[in-house]
Short mmCIF file of C-alpha atoms in Angstrom, two decimals:
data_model
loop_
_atom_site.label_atom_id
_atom_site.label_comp_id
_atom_site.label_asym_id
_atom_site.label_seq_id
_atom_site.Cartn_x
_atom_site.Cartn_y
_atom_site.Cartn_z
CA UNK A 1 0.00 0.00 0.00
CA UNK A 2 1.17 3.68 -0.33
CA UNK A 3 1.65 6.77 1.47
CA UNK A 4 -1.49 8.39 0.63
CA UNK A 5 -3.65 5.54 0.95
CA UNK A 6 -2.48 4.65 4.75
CA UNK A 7 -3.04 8.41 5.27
CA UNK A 8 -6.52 7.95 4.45
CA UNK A 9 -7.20 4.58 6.24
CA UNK A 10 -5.45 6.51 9.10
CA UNK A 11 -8.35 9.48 9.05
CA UNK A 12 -11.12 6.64 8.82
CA UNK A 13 -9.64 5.06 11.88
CA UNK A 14 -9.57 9.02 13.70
CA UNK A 15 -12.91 9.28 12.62
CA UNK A 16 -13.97 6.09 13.80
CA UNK A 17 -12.85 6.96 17.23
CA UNK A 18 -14.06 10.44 17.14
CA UNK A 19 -17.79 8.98 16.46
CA UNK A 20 -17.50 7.11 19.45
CA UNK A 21 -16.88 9.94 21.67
CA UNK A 22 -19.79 11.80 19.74
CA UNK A 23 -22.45 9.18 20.50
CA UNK A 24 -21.02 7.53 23.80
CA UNK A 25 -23.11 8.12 26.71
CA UNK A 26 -20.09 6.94 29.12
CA UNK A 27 -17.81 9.26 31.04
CA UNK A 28 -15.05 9.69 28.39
CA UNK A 29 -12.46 8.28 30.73
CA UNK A 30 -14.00 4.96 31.21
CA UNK A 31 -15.24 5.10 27.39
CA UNK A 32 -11.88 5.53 26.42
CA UNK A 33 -10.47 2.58 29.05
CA UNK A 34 -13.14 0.06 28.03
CA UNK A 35 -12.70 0.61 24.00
CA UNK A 36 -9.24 0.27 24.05
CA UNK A 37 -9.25 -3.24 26.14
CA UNK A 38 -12.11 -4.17 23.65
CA UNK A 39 -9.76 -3.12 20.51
CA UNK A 40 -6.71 -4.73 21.49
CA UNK A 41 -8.27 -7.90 22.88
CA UNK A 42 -10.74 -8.08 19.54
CA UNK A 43 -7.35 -7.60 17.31
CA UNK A 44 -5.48 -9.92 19.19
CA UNK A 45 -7.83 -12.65 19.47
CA UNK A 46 -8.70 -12.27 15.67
CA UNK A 47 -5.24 -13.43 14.92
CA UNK A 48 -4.92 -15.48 17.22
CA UNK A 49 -7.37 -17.99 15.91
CA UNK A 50 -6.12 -17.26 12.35
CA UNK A 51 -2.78 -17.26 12.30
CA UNK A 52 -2.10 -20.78 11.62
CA UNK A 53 -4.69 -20.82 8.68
CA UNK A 54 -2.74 -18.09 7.33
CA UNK A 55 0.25 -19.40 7.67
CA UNK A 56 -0.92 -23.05 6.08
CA UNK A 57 -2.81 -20.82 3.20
CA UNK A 58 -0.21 -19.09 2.40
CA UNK A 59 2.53 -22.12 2.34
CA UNK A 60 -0.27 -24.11 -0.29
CA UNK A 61 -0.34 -21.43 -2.28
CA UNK A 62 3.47 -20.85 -2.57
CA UNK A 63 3.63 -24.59 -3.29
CA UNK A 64 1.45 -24.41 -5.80
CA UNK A 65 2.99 -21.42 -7.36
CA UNK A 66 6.48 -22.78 -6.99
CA UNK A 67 5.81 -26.75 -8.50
CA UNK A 68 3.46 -26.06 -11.06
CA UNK A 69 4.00 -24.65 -14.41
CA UNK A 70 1.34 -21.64 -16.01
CA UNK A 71 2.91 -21.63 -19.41
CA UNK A 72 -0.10 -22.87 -21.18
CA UNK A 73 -2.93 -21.57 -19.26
CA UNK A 74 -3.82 -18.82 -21.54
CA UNK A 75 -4.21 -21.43 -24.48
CA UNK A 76 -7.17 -23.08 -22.10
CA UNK A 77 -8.73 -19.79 -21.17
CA UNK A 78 -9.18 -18.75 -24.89
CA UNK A 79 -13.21 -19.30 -25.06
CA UNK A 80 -15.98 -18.06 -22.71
CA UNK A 81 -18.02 -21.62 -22.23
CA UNK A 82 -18.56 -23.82 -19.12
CA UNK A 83 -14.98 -25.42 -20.09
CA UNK A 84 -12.79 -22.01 -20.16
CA UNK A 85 -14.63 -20.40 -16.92
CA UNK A 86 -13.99 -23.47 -15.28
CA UNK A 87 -10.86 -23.86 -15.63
CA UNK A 88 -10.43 -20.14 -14.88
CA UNK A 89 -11.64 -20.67 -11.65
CA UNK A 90 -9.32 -23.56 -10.77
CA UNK A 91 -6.26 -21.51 -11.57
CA UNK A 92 -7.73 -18.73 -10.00
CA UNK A 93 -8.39 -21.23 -6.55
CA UNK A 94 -5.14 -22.72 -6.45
CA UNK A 95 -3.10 -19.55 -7.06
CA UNK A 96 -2.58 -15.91 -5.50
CA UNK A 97 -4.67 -14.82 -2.81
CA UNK A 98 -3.21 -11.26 -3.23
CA UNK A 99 -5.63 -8.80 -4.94
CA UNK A 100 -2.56 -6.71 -6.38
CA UNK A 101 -1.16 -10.01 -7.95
CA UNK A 102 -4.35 -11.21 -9.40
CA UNK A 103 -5.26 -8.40 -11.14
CA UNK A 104 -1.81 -8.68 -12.70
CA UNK A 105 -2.13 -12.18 -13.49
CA UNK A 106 -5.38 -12.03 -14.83
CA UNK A 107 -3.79 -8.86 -17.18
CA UNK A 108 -1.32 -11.33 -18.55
CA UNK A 109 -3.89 -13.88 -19.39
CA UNK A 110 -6.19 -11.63 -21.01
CA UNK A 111 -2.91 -10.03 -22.91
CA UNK A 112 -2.06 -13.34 -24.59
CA UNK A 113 -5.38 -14.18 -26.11
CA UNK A 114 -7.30 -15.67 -23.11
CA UNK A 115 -11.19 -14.29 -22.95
CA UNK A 116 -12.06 -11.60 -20.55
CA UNK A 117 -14.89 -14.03 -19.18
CA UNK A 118 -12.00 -16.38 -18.27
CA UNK A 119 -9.68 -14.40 -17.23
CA UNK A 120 -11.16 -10.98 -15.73
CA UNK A 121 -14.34 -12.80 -14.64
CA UNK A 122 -13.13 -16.58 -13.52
CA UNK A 123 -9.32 -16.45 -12.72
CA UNK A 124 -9.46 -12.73 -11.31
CA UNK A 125 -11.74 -13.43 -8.84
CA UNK A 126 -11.23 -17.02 -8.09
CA UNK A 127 -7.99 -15.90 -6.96
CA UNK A 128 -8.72 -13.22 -4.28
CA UNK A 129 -12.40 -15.16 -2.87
CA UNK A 130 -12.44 -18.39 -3.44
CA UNK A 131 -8.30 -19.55 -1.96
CA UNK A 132 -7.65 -21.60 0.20
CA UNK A 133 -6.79 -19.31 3.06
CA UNK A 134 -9.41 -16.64 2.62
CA UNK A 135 -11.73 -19.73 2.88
CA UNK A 136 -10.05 -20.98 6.17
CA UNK A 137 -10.48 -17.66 7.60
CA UNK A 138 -14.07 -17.34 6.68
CA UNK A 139 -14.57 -20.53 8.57
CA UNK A 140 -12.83 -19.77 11.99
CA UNK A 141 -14.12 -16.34 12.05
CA UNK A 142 -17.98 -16.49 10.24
CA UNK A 143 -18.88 -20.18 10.24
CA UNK A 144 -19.36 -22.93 8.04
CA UNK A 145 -22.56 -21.19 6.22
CA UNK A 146 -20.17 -18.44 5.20
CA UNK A 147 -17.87 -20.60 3.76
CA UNK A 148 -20.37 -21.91 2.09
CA UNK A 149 -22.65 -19.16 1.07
CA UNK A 150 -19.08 -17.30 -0.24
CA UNK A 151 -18.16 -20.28 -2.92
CA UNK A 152 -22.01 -20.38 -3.93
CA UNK A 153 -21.73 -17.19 -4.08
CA UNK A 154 -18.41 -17.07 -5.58
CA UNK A 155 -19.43 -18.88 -8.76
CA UNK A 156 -22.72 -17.13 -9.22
CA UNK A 157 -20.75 -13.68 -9.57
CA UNK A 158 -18.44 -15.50 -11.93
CA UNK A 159 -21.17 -16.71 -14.25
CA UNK A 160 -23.20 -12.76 -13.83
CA UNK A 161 -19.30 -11.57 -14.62
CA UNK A 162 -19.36 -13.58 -17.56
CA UNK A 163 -22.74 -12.58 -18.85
CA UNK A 164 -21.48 -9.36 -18.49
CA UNK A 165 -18.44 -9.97 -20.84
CA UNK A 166 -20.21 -12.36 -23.36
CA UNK A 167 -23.95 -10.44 -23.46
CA UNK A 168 -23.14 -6.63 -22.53
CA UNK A 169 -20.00 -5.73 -23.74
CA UNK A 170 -19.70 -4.94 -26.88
CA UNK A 171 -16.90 -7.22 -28.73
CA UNK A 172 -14.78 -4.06 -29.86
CA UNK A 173 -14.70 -2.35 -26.14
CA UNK A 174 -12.68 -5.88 -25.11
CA UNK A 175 -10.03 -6.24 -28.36
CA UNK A 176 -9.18 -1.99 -27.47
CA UNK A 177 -8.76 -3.17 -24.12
CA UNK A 178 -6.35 -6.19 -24.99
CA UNK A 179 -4.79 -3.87 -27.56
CA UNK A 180 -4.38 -0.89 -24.89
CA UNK A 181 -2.37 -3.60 -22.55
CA UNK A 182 -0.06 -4.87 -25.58
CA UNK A 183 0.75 -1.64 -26.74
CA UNK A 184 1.64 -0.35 -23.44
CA UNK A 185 3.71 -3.66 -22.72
CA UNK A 186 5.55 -3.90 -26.62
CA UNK A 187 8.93 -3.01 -24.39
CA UNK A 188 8.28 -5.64 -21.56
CA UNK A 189 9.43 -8.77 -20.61
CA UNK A 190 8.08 -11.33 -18.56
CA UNK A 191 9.92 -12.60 -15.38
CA UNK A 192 9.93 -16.03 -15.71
CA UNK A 193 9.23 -17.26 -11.89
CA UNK A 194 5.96 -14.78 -11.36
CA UNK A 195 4.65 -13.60 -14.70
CA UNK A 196 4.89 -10.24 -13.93
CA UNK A 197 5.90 -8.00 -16.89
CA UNK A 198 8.93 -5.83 -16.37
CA UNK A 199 10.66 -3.09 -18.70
CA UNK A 200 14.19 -4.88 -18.63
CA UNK A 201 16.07 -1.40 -18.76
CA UNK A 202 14.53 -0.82 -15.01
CA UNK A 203 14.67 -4.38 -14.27
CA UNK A 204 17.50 -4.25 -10.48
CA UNK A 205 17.82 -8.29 -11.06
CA UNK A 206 18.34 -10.50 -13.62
CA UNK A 207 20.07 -14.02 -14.79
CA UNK A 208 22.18 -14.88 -17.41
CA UNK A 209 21.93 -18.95 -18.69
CA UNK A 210 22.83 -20.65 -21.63
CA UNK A 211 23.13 -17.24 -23.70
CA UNK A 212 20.07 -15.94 -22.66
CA UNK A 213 18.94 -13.34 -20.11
CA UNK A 214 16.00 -13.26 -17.84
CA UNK A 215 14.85 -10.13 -16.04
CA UNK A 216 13.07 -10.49 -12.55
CA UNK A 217 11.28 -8.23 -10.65
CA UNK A 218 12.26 -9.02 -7.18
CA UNK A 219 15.76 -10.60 -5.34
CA UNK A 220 13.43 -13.32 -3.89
CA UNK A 221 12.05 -14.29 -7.46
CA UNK A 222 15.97 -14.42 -9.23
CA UNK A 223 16.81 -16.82 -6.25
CA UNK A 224 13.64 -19.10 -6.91
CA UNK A 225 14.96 -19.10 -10.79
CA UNK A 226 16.18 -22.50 -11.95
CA UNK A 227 15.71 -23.29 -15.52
CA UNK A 228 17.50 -27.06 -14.87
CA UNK A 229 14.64 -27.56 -12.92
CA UNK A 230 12.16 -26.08 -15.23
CA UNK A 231 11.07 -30.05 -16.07
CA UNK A 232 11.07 -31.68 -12.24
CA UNK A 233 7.86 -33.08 -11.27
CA UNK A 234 6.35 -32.01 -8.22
CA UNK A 235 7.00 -35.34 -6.33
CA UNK A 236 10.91 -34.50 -6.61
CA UNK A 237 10.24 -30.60 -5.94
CA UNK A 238 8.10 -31.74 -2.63
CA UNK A 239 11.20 -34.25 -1.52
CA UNK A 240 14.31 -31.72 -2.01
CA UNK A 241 15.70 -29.07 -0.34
CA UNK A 242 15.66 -26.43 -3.17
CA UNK A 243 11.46 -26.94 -3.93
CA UNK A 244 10.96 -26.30 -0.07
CA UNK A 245 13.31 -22.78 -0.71
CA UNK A 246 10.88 -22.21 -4.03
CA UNK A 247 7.64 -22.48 -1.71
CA UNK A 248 9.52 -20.50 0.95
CA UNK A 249 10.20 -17.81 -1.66
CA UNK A 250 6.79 -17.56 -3.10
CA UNK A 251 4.99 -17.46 -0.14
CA UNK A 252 7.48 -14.99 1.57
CA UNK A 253 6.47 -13.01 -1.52
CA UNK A 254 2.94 -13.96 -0.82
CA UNK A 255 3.20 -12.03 2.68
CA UNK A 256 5.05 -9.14 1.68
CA UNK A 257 2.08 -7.87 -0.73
CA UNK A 258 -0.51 -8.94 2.23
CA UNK A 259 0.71 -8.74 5.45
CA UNK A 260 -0.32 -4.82 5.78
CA UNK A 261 -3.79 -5.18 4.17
CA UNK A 262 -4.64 -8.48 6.91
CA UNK A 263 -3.30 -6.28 9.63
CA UNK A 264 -5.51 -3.49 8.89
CA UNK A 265 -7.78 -6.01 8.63
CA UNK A 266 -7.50 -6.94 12.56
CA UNK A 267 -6.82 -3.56 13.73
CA UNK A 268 -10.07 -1.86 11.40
CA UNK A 269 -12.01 -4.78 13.50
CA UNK A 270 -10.48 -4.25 16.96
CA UNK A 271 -11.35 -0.45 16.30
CA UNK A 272 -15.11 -0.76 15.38
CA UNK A 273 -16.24 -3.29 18.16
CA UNK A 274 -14.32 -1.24 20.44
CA UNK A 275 -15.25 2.49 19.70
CA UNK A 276 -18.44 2.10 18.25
CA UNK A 277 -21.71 2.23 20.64
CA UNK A 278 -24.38 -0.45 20.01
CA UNK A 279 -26.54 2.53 19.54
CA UNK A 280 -25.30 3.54 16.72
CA UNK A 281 -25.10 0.08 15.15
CA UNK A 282 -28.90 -0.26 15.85
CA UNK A 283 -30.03 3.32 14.52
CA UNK A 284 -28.27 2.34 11.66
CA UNK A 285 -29.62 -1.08 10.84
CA UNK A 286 -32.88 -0.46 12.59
CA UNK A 287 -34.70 -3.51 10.64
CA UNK A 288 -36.56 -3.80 7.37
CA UNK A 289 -38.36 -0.27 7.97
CA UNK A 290 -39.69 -0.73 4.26
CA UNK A 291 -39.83 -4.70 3.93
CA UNK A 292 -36.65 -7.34 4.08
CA UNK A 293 -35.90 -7.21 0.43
CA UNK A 294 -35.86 -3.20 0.48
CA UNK A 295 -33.80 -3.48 3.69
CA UNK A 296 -31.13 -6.58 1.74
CA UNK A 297 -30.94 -4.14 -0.80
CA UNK A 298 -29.95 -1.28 0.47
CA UNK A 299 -27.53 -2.54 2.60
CA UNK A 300 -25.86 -5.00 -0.16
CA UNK A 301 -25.38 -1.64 -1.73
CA UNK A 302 -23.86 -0.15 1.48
CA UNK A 303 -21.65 -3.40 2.11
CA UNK A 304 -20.13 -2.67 -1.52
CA UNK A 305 -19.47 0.90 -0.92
CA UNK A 306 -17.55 -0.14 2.47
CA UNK A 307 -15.80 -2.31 0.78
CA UNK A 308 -14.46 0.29 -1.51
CA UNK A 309 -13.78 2.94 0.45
CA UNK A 310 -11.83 0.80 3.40
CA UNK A 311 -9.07 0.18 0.91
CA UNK A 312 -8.71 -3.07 2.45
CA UNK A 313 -8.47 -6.56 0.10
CA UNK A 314 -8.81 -10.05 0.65
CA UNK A 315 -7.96 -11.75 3.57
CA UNK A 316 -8.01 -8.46 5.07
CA UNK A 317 -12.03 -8.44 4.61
CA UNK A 318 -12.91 -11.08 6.92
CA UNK A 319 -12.20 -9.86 10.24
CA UNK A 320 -13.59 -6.62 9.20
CA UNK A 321 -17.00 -8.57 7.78
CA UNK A 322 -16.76 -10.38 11.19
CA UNK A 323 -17.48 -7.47 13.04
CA UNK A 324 -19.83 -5.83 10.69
CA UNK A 325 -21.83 -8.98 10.67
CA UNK A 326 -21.97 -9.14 14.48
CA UNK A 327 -22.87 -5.72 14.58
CA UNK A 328 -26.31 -6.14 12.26
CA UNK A 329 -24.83 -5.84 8.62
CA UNK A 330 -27.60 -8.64 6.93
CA UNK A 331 -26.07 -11.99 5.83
CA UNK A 332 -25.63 -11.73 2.41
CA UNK A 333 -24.96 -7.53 2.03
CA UNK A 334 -21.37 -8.99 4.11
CA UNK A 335 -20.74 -11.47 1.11
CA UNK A 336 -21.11 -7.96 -1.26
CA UNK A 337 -18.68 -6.16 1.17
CA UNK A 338 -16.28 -8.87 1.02
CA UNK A 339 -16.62 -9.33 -2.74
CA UNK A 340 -15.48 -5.82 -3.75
CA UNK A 341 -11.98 -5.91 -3.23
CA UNK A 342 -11.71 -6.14 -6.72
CA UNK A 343 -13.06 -2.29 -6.92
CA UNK A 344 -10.78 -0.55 -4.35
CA UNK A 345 -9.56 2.86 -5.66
CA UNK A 346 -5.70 1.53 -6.31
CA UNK A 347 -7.19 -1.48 -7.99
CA UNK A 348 -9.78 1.31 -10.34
CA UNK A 349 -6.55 3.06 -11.44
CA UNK A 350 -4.44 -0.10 -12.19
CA UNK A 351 -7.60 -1.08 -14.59
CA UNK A 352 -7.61 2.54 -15.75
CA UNK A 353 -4.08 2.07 -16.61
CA UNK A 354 -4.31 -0.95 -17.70
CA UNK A 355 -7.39 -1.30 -20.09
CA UNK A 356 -8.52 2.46 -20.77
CA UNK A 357 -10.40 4.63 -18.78
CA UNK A 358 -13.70 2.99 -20.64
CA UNK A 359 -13.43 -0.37 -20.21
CA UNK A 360 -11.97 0.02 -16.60
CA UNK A 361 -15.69 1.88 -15.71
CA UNK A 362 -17.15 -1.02 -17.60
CA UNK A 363 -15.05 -3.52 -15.60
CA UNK A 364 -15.28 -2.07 -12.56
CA UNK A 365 -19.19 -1.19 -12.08
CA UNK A 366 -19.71 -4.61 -13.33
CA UNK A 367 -18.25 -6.25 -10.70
CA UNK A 368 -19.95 -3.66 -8.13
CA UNK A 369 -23.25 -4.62 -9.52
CA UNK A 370 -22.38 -8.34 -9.46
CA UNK A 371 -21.26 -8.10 -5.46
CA UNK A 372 -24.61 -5.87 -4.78
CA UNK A 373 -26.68 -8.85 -6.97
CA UNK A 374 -24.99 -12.22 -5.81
CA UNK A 375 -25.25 -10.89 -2.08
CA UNK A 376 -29.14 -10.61 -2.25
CA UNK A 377 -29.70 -13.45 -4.01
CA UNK A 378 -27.46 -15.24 -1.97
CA UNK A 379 -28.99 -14.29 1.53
CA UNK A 380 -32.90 -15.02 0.38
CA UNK A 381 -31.73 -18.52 -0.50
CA UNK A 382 -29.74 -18.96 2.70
CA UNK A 383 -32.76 -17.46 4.39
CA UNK A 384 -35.22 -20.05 2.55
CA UNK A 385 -33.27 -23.12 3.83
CA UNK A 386 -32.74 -21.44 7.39
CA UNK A 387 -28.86 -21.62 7.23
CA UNK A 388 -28.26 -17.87 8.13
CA UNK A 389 -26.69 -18.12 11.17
CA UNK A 390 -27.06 -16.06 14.34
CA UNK A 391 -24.79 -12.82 14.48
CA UNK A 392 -24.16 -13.62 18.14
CA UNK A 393 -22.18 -17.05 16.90
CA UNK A 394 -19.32 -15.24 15.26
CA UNK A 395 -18.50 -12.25 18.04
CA UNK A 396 -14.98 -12.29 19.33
CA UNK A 397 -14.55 -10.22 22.87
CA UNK A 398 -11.52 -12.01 24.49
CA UNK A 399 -8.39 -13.26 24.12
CA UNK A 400 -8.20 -16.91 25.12
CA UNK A 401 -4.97 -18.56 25.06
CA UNK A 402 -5.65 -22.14 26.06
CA UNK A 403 -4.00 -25.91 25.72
CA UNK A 404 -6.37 -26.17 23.45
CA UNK A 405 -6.31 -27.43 19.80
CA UNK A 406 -6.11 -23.64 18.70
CA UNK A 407 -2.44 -23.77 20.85
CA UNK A 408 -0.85 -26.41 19.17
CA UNK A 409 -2.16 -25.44 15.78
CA UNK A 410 -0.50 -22.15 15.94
CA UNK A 411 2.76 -23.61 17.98
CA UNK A 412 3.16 -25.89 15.14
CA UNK A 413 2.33 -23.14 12.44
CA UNK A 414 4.92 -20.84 14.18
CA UNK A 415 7.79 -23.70 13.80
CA UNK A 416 6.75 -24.22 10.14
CA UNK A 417 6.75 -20.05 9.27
CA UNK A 418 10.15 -20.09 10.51
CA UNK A 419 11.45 -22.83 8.88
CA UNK A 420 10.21 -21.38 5.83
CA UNK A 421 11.95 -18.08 6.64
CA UNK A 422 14.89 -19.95 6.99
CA UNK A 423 15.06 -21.26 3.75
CA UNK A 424 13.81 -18.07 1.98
CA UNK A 425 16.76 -16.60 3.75
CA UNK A 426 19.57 -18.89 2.95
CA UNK A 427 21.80 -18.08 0.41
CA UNK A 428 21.78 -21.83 -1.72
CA UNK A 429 20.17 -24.74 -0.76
CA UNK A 430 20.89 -28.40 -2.21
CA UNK A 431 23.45 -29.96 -3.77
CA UNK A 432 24.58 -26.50 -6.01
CA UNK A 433 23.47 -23.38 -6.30
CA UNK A 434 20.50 -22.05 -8.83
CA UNK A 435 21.56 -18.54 -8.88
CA UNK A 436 25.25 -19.37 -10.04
CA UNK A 437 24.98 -17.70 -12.90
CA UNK A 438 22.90 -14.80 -11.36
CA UNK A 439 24.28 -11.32 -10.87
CA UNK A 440 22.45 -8.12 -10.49
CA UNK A 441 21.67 -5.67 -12.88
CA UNK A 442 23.38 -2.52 -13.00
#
């Protein structure tokens, strides 16, 4: 994240506490006492109970990354049918849970000739909603019918994103927006560990084997580089010593684009259930004034909007949600909050930048419209089969450190992290170096 937009998460949070002091009817002292015990235990027990999902999330996904090969995905994410935007979605599931990354992923795809159904709709979102640790987290923190209702969910704003791209767009608005992207990348390269595309005259790494040279974009992705090992399986990366230092690598990378967003995350949480009044909560979502689907509505719409405006993506979502939900936010407007990450103002000007200011307004209110939709439909048919659970069930007030199962999970997770660090640290691991032929770029 940049400067300016942890400046403005940093006057939401002010403002957050200043409403509290506005509509408390406490002393201020003990106000002030009471809400900060209730932020810091809130924050603390929030990670608490996820860290070792996180930690296991985030190591699958690196695997993933590191022992697999994405060379030919584009070629199977050419078409918009049942085939392409499935297999969209199960590239999308097994791969970044990072918003930044995906939507950088996703450009790549769509750049070599995959459809934007596939690729903008499927793989895009797949990869920030439906991973494996945003889907752990979900379940520790919301429930089982969360986790649930988000991959229902999940695929029903895939197929409305797809309408979207096959119905409703015209066919000439995508090809300017595939053109815009390979015109603006004619002087790129791609590195070769993370797809990313880099302009090799600002490229600080890069590799030089058997005549050729390869341009990275970060230290951690040159040292991941092997192109002997290009052809291993993923049985002989899983059982040596330089795949573990590939999966430590990627998902090292993996936490250095999230770690910020899930803290704000936490401390966004900790800061509404502790300086926010109940009264306010229930003046706000006072009940279906105007009848339950006017009431679903209207707050699916404000769910979105939070979700935009709170800068936060992913992961980060969930404890947020967590309290929102608790707090009297409807069922399915939290799904819509938690599906617009895709629409925060960075990720608006990377499309912008990306695609054209026209197609990035196309992209982007089409993927508000599908959060608003998918969350209404999705809480009436949760609501039907009586599987919205009670807000009381996901609340979160204390810090409990127990020998429990939540202890030895997160012992054991702790061990693991730093092994992983360890290896993402070392200098060469196995029988020879990768990077032997590596230098820096001046």
């Amino acid at each position: 994240m940049e400067k300016k937009e942890y400046a403005i998460l940093t006057v939401i949070a002010l403002a957050t506490v200043a409403l509290g002091i506005a509509t408390t009817s406490k002393p201020l002292g003990a106000f002030f006492v009471e809400s900060t015990r209730q932020f810091l235990t809130t924050t603390a027990a929030m990670a608490w109970i996820t860290w070792w999902a996180l930690v296991i999330g985030f190591a699958i996904a690196g695997g993933v990354e590191a022992w697999t090969s994405d060379e030919e995905v584009s070629d199977l994410l050419e078409g918009h049918g049942l085939r392409e935007i499935g297999y969209g979605s199960l590239f999308g599931f097994v791969s970044s849970s990072c918003s930044y990354s995906a939507i950088a992923t996703a450009k790549n795809l769509f750049k070599k000739g995959g459809s934007a159904a596939a690729t903008l709709g499927a793989f895009m979102f797949a990869s920030t909603n439906l991973v494996i640790e945003i889907g752990i987290v979900i379940y520790l923190l919301l429930g089982w019918q969360f986790l649930v209702a988000d991959i229902v969910g999940g695929f029903m704003l895939i197929g409305l994103m797809a309408f979207g791209f096959v119905y409703l767009t015209p066919d000439e608005v995508i090809e300017q927006a595939r053109e815009n992207i390979q015109d603006e990348n004619d002087s790129t390269v791609q590195d070769p560990v993370c797809g990313m595309e880099i302009d090799p005259d600002e490229a600080n790494y890069s590799t030089e084997y058997d005549g050729e040279t390869y341009y990275f974009c970060s230290e951690s992705c040159k040292d991941s580089f092997d192109p002997e090992e290009a052809n291993t399986t993923i049985r002989e990366q899983a059982t040596s010593l330089s795949g573990w230092k590939a999966l430590a690598d990627k998902q090292w990378s993996e936490w250095g684009m999230l770690w910020d967003e899930i803290a704000i995350g936490f401390i966004f949480a900790g800061l509404i259930a502790g300086f926010i009044p109940e009264s306010v909560w229930t003046s706000v979502f006072s009940g279906p004034t105007f009848g339950l689907p006017v009431y679903v509505f209207w707050t699916a719409v404000l769910g979105a909007v939070i979700g935009v405006v709170t800068f936060v993506c992913s992961v980060g979502n969930v404890p947020f949600g967590t309290i929102l939900y608790a707090n009297g936010l409807p069922f399915g407007s939290v799904l819509s909050y938690i599906y617009a990450d895709l629409i925060v103002p960075p990720i608006m000007d990377a499309y912008r930048e990306y695609y054209g200011t026209k197609f990035a307004a196309i992209l982007s209110g089409m993927i508000f419209v599908s959060a608003v939709l998918t969350g209404i439909v999705i809480h009436f048919i949760f609501l039907g089969v009586g599987l919205i659970p009670d807000p009381s069930s996901v609340q979160i007030a204390e810090v409990k450190i127990e020998m429990n199962y939540k202890m030895v999970l997160n012992v054991l997770a702790t061990v693991f992290f730093l092994f992983l660090y360890w290896l993402h640290r070392s200098e060469s691991v196995g029988d020879e170096d990768p990077g032997e032929h590596a230098h820096t770029a001046d």
